[in-house]
Tab-separated table of C-alpha atoms and ligand atoms in Angstrom:
chain	number	residue	atom	x	y	z
A	1	MET	CA	166.096	9.650	-128.405
A	2	GLY	CA	168.512	11.871	-130.163
A	3	ARG	CA	166.987	15.246	-130.779
A	4	ALA	CA	169.211	17.969	-132.103
A	5	GLU	CA	170.655	20.214	-129.431
A	6	PRO	CA	170.831	23.906	-130.309
A	7	ARG	CA	174.275	25.351	-129.828
A	8	GLY	CA	173.137	28.881	-129.080
A	9	LEU	CA	175.731	31.612	-128.949
A	10	PRO	CA	178.439	32.221	-126.336
A	11	GLY	CA	177.077	34.237	-123.452
A	12	GLN	CA	173.454	33.813	-124.447
A	13	GLY	CA	170.716	31.652	-123.024
A	14	GLY	CA	170.207	28.092	-124.075
A	15	ALA	CA	171.024	25.005	-122.105
A	16	PRO	CA	172.462	25.723	-118.648
A	17	THR	CA	175.749	23.941	-119.201
A	18	ALA	CA	178.898	24.899	-117.348
A	19	GLN	CA	181.260	27.193	-119.194
A	20	GLY	CA	183.451	25.109	-121.463
A	21	ALA	CA	181.449	21.932	-120.951
A	22	PRO	CA	181.385	19.783	-124.033
A	23	PHE	CA	178.155	19.485	-125.902
A	24	PRO	CA	176.422	16.181	-125.281
A	25	VAL	CA	177.520	13.465	-127.649
A	26	HIS	CA	175.088	10.670	-128.318
A	27	ALA	CA	176.593	7.260	-127.780
A	28	ALA	CA	177.367	5.473	-131.023
A	29	ARG	CA	174.756	2.887	-131.777
A	30	PRO	CA	175.782	-0.487	-133.140
A	31	TYR	CA	174.995	-0.291	-136.800
A	32	SER	CA	175.882	-2.033	-139.977
A	33	PHE	CA	174.377	-1.948	-143.362
A	34	VAL	CA	174.978	-4.406	-146.206
A	35	ARG	CA	173.280	-3.725	-149.502
A	36	ARG	CA	173.247	-6.041	-152.502
A	37	PHE	CA	172.942	-4.650	-155.965
A	38	ILE	CA	173.087	-5.665	-159.585
A	39	CYS	CA	174.549	-3.492	-162.296
A	40	ALA	CA	172.970	-4.524	-165.619
A	41	LEU	CA	174.714	-3.341	-168.795
A	42	LEU	CA	172.522	-2.610	-171.809
A	43	ASP	CA	173.003	-1.669	-175.431
A	44	TRP	CA	170.940	-1.779	-178.597
A	45	ALA	CA	170.952	-4.001	-181.670
A	46	GLU	CA	170.969	-0.852	-183.802
A	47	ASP	CA	174.132	0.372	-182.018
A	48	PRO	CA	175.733	-2.566	-180.225
A	49	GLU	CA	178.624	-0.786	-178.577
A	50	GLU	CA	180.012	-2.403	-175.469
A	51	PRO	CA	182.806	-0.052	-174.455
A	52	ALA	CA	183.744	-1.799	-171.189
A	53	SER	CA	183.701	-5.421	-170.113
A	54	VAL	CA	181.498	-6.897	-167.403
A	55	GLU	CA	184.666	-7.824	-165.509
A	56	HIS	CA	185.958	-4.260	-165.664
A	57	VAL	CA	182.687	-2.841	-164.377
A	58	ALA	CA	182.548	-5.483	-161.623
A	59	GLY	CA	185.971	-4.266	-160.485
A	60	GLN	CA	184.699	-0.692	-160.467
A	61	MET	CA	181.644	-1.622	-158.435
A	62	PHE	CA	183.087	-4.064	-155.930
A	63	THR	CA	186.777	-4.939	-155.929
A	64	ASP	CA	189.007	-2.095	-157.141
A	65	PRO	CA	190.672	0.066	-154.465
A	66	THR	CA	188.587	2.953	-155.830
A	67	SER	CA	185.363	0.951	-156.202
A	68	VAL	CA	181.924	2.162	-155.210
A	69	ARG	CA	182.048	-0.410	-152.439
A	70	ALA	CA	185.375	1.015	-151.190
A	71	PHE	CA	183.911	4.533	-151.270
A	72	TYR	CA	180.977	3.580	-149.058
A	73	GLU	CA	183.148	1.505	-146.725
A	74	ASP	CA	185.646	4.349	-146.336
A	75	THR	CA	183.110	7.111	-145.837
A	76	SER	CA	181.061	5.055	-143.361
A	77	TYR	CA	184.098	3.816	-141.414
A	78	GLY	CA	183.197	0.294	-142.423
A	79	LYS	CA	179.557	0.420	-141.366
A	80	VAL	CA	178.182	0.284	-144.910
A	81	THR	CA	179.284	-2.293	-147.411
A	82	LEU	CA	178.066	-3.365	-150.804
A	83	THR	CA	178.041	-6.721	-152.541
A	84	GLY	CA	176.512	-7.866	-155.777
A	85	ASN	CA	176.985	-8.725	-159.408
A	86	VAL	CA	177.295	-7.197	-162.840
A	87	PHE	CA	175.126	-8.714	-165.574
A	88	GLY	CA	175.068	-8.163	-169.333
A	89	TRP	CA	175.657	-7.055	-171.856
A	90	TYR	CA	172.017	-7.258	-172.820
A	91	THR	CA	171.488	-6.116	-176.401
A	92	LEU	CA	167.962	-4.773	-176.735
A	93	ALA	CA	165.846	-4.905	-179.875
A	94	SER	CA	164.066	-1.684	-178.908
A	95	PRO	CA	165.214	1.637	-180.370
A	96	LYS	CA	167.968	3.646	-178.700
A	97	SER	CA	165.903	6.816	-178.969
A	98	PRO	CA	163.802	8.238	-177.381
A	99	CYS	CA	164.971	7.869	-173.773
A	100	SER	CA	162.763	4.910	-172.759
A	101	TYR	CA	164.675	4.109	-169.611
A	102	ASP	CA	161.804	2.324	-167.908
A	103	ALA	CA	161.164	0.024	-170.874
A	104	TRP	CA	164.898	-0.651	-171.211
A	105	ALA	CA	165.059	-1.582	-167.535
A	106	SER	CA	162.106	-3.920	-167.940
A	107	ALA	CA	163.740	-5.628	-170.886
A	108	ALA	CA	166.979	-6.036	-168.932
A	109	ARG	CA	165.145	-7.617	-165.996
A	110	ALA	CA	163.449	-10.037	-168.364
A	111	ARG	CA	166.797	-10.976	-169.887
A	112	ALA	CA	168.453	-11.484	-166.517
A	113	THR	CA	165.555	-13.588	-165.279
A	114	ALA	CA	165.634	-15.677	-168.476
A	115	GLU	CA	169.320	-16.346	-167.774
A	116	GLY	CA	168.272	-17.836	-164.454
A	117	HIS	CA	169.164	-14.959	-162.145
A	118	ASP	CA	166.865	-14.457	-159.165
A	119	LEU	CA	166.586	-10.696	-158.827
A	120	SER	CA	164.461	-10.824	-155.690
A	121	GLY	CA	167.448	-11.065	-153.364
A	122	TYR	CA	168.932	-7.724	-154.412
A	123	ASP	CA	168.253	-4.389	-152.769
A	124	HIS	CA	169.124	-2.207	-155.753
A	125	LEU	CA	169.229	-2.523	-159.511
A	126	ILE	CA	171.497	-0.226	-161.495
A	127	TYR	CA	170.862	-0.061	-165.218
A	128	ALA	CA	173.723	1.385	-167.236
A	129	TRP	CA	174.198	1.983	-170.948
A	130	PRO	CA	176.427	3.933	-173.318
A	131	SER	CA	175.437	7.579	-173.726
A	132	THR	CA	172.051	8.297	-175.285
A	133	ALA	CA	169.783	11.287	-175.685
A	134	CYS	CA	168.546	10.861	-172.089
A	135	PRO	CA	168.847	14.317	-170.502
A	136	TRP	CA	170.769	13.186	-167.431
A	137	ALA	CA	173.898	11.261	-166.463
A	138	GLY	CA	172.158	9.498	-163.612
A	139	PHE	CA	168.665	9.199	-162.230
A	140	ALA	CA	167.498	7.412	-159.084
A	141	ASP	CA	164.598	6.723	-156.763
A	142	GLN	CA	164.892	8.618	-153.487
A	143	PRO	CA	164.567	6.516	-151.456
A	144	GLY	CA	164.238	3.367	-153.471
A	145	SER	CA	165.887	0.548	-155.307
A	146	THR	CA	166.495	1.721	-158.858
A	147	VAL	CA	169.344	3.687	-160.445
A	148	TYR	CA	169.776	4.534	-164.114
A	149	VAL	CA	173.174	5.574	-165.462
A	150	ASP	CA	173.433	7.070	-168.926
A	151	GLY	CA	177.053	6.665	-169.920
A	152	VAL	CA	179.192	3.536	-169.982
A	153	HIS	CA	182.530	4.669	-171.375
A	154	SER	CA	185.760	2.958	-172.360
A	155	PHE	CA	186.870	3.528	-168.757
A	156	GLY	CA	183.604	2.027	-167.527
A	157	LEU	CA	181.122	3.950	-165.386
A	158	ASP	CA	181.696	7.298	-163.740
A	159	LEU	CA	181.891	6.210	-160.122
A	160	ARG	CA	180.855	9.637	-158.841
A	161	THR	CA	177.564	9.166	-160.635
A	162	VAL	CA	177.002	5.650	-159.299
A	163	ALA	CA	177.905	6.544	-155.715
A	164	HIS	CA	175.811	9.717	-155.868
A	165	GLU	CA	172.728	7.985	-157.255
A	166	LEU	CA	172.986	5.078	-154.817
A	167	GLY	CA	173.021	7.699	-152.087
A	168	HIS	CA	169.618	8.844	-153.337
A	169	ASN	CA	168.386	5.234	-153.117
A	170	PHE	CA	169.588	5.217	-149.503
A	171	GLY	CA	167.402	8.265	-148.895
A	172	VAL	CA	170.056	10.978	-149.003
A	173	GLY	CA	169.093	14.200	-150.742
A	174	HIS	CA	171.251	16.994	-152.034
A	175	ALA	CA	172.566	19.478	-149.508
A	176	ASN	CA	170.051	22.168	-150.436
A	177	THR	CA	167.500	20.665	-152.797
A	178	LEU	CA	165.324	17.601	-153.190
A	179	ARG	CA	165.856	17.259	-156.921
A	180	CYS	CA	166.949	13.759	-157.860
A	181	VAL	CA	167.642	14.260	-161.554
A	182	ASP	CA	171.154	15.257	-162.475
A	183	THR	CA	172.262	16.760	-165.713
A	184	SER	CA	175.966	16.328	-165.123
A	185	PRO	CA	178.025	13.755	-163.263
A	186	ALA	CA	179.928	16.609	-161.679
A	187	LYS	CA	176.786	18.107	-160.196
A	188	GLY	CA	176.534	17.996	-156.425
B	201	LIG	ZN1	171.454	13.773	-157.281
């Protein structure tokens, strides 16, 4: 079901529809999509800066009027919603440089599990930390379940970055490229 119908050009061949007839519209399918994610906040013993509170970031992710959840609910007309938790801060003993994002994520999972959190019930894990030498603002599996955000600020996380990278996890690529590494939060 649901193949794309070519529009053709006025007066040319294509589907033999009556002049002015509307193009076929596929009936809306019942659909809803709830994703659970954790945002884990990390910093380093050598530079233990925690510029935003867990509560503030939880508001940004889930409850503020401009939250990531609100963004997905608005843009999906309520079909997609997000729930979850924010954990941390987890202060890591490992060095802040080089950009060992995978090892940092592993350490954060170990800390969360040691605190008694069961991570198996979550669809996505977002790891976020204050700015480092990592050469990107956000990085994500496409599709997948992992997002890394380099840059927790005094205002919290850049929500454009979080929403953008979660989109990659959901399988959405850029409009004209399959790259999934971003060098700027403003990048499309
Ligand atoms: Zn991207």
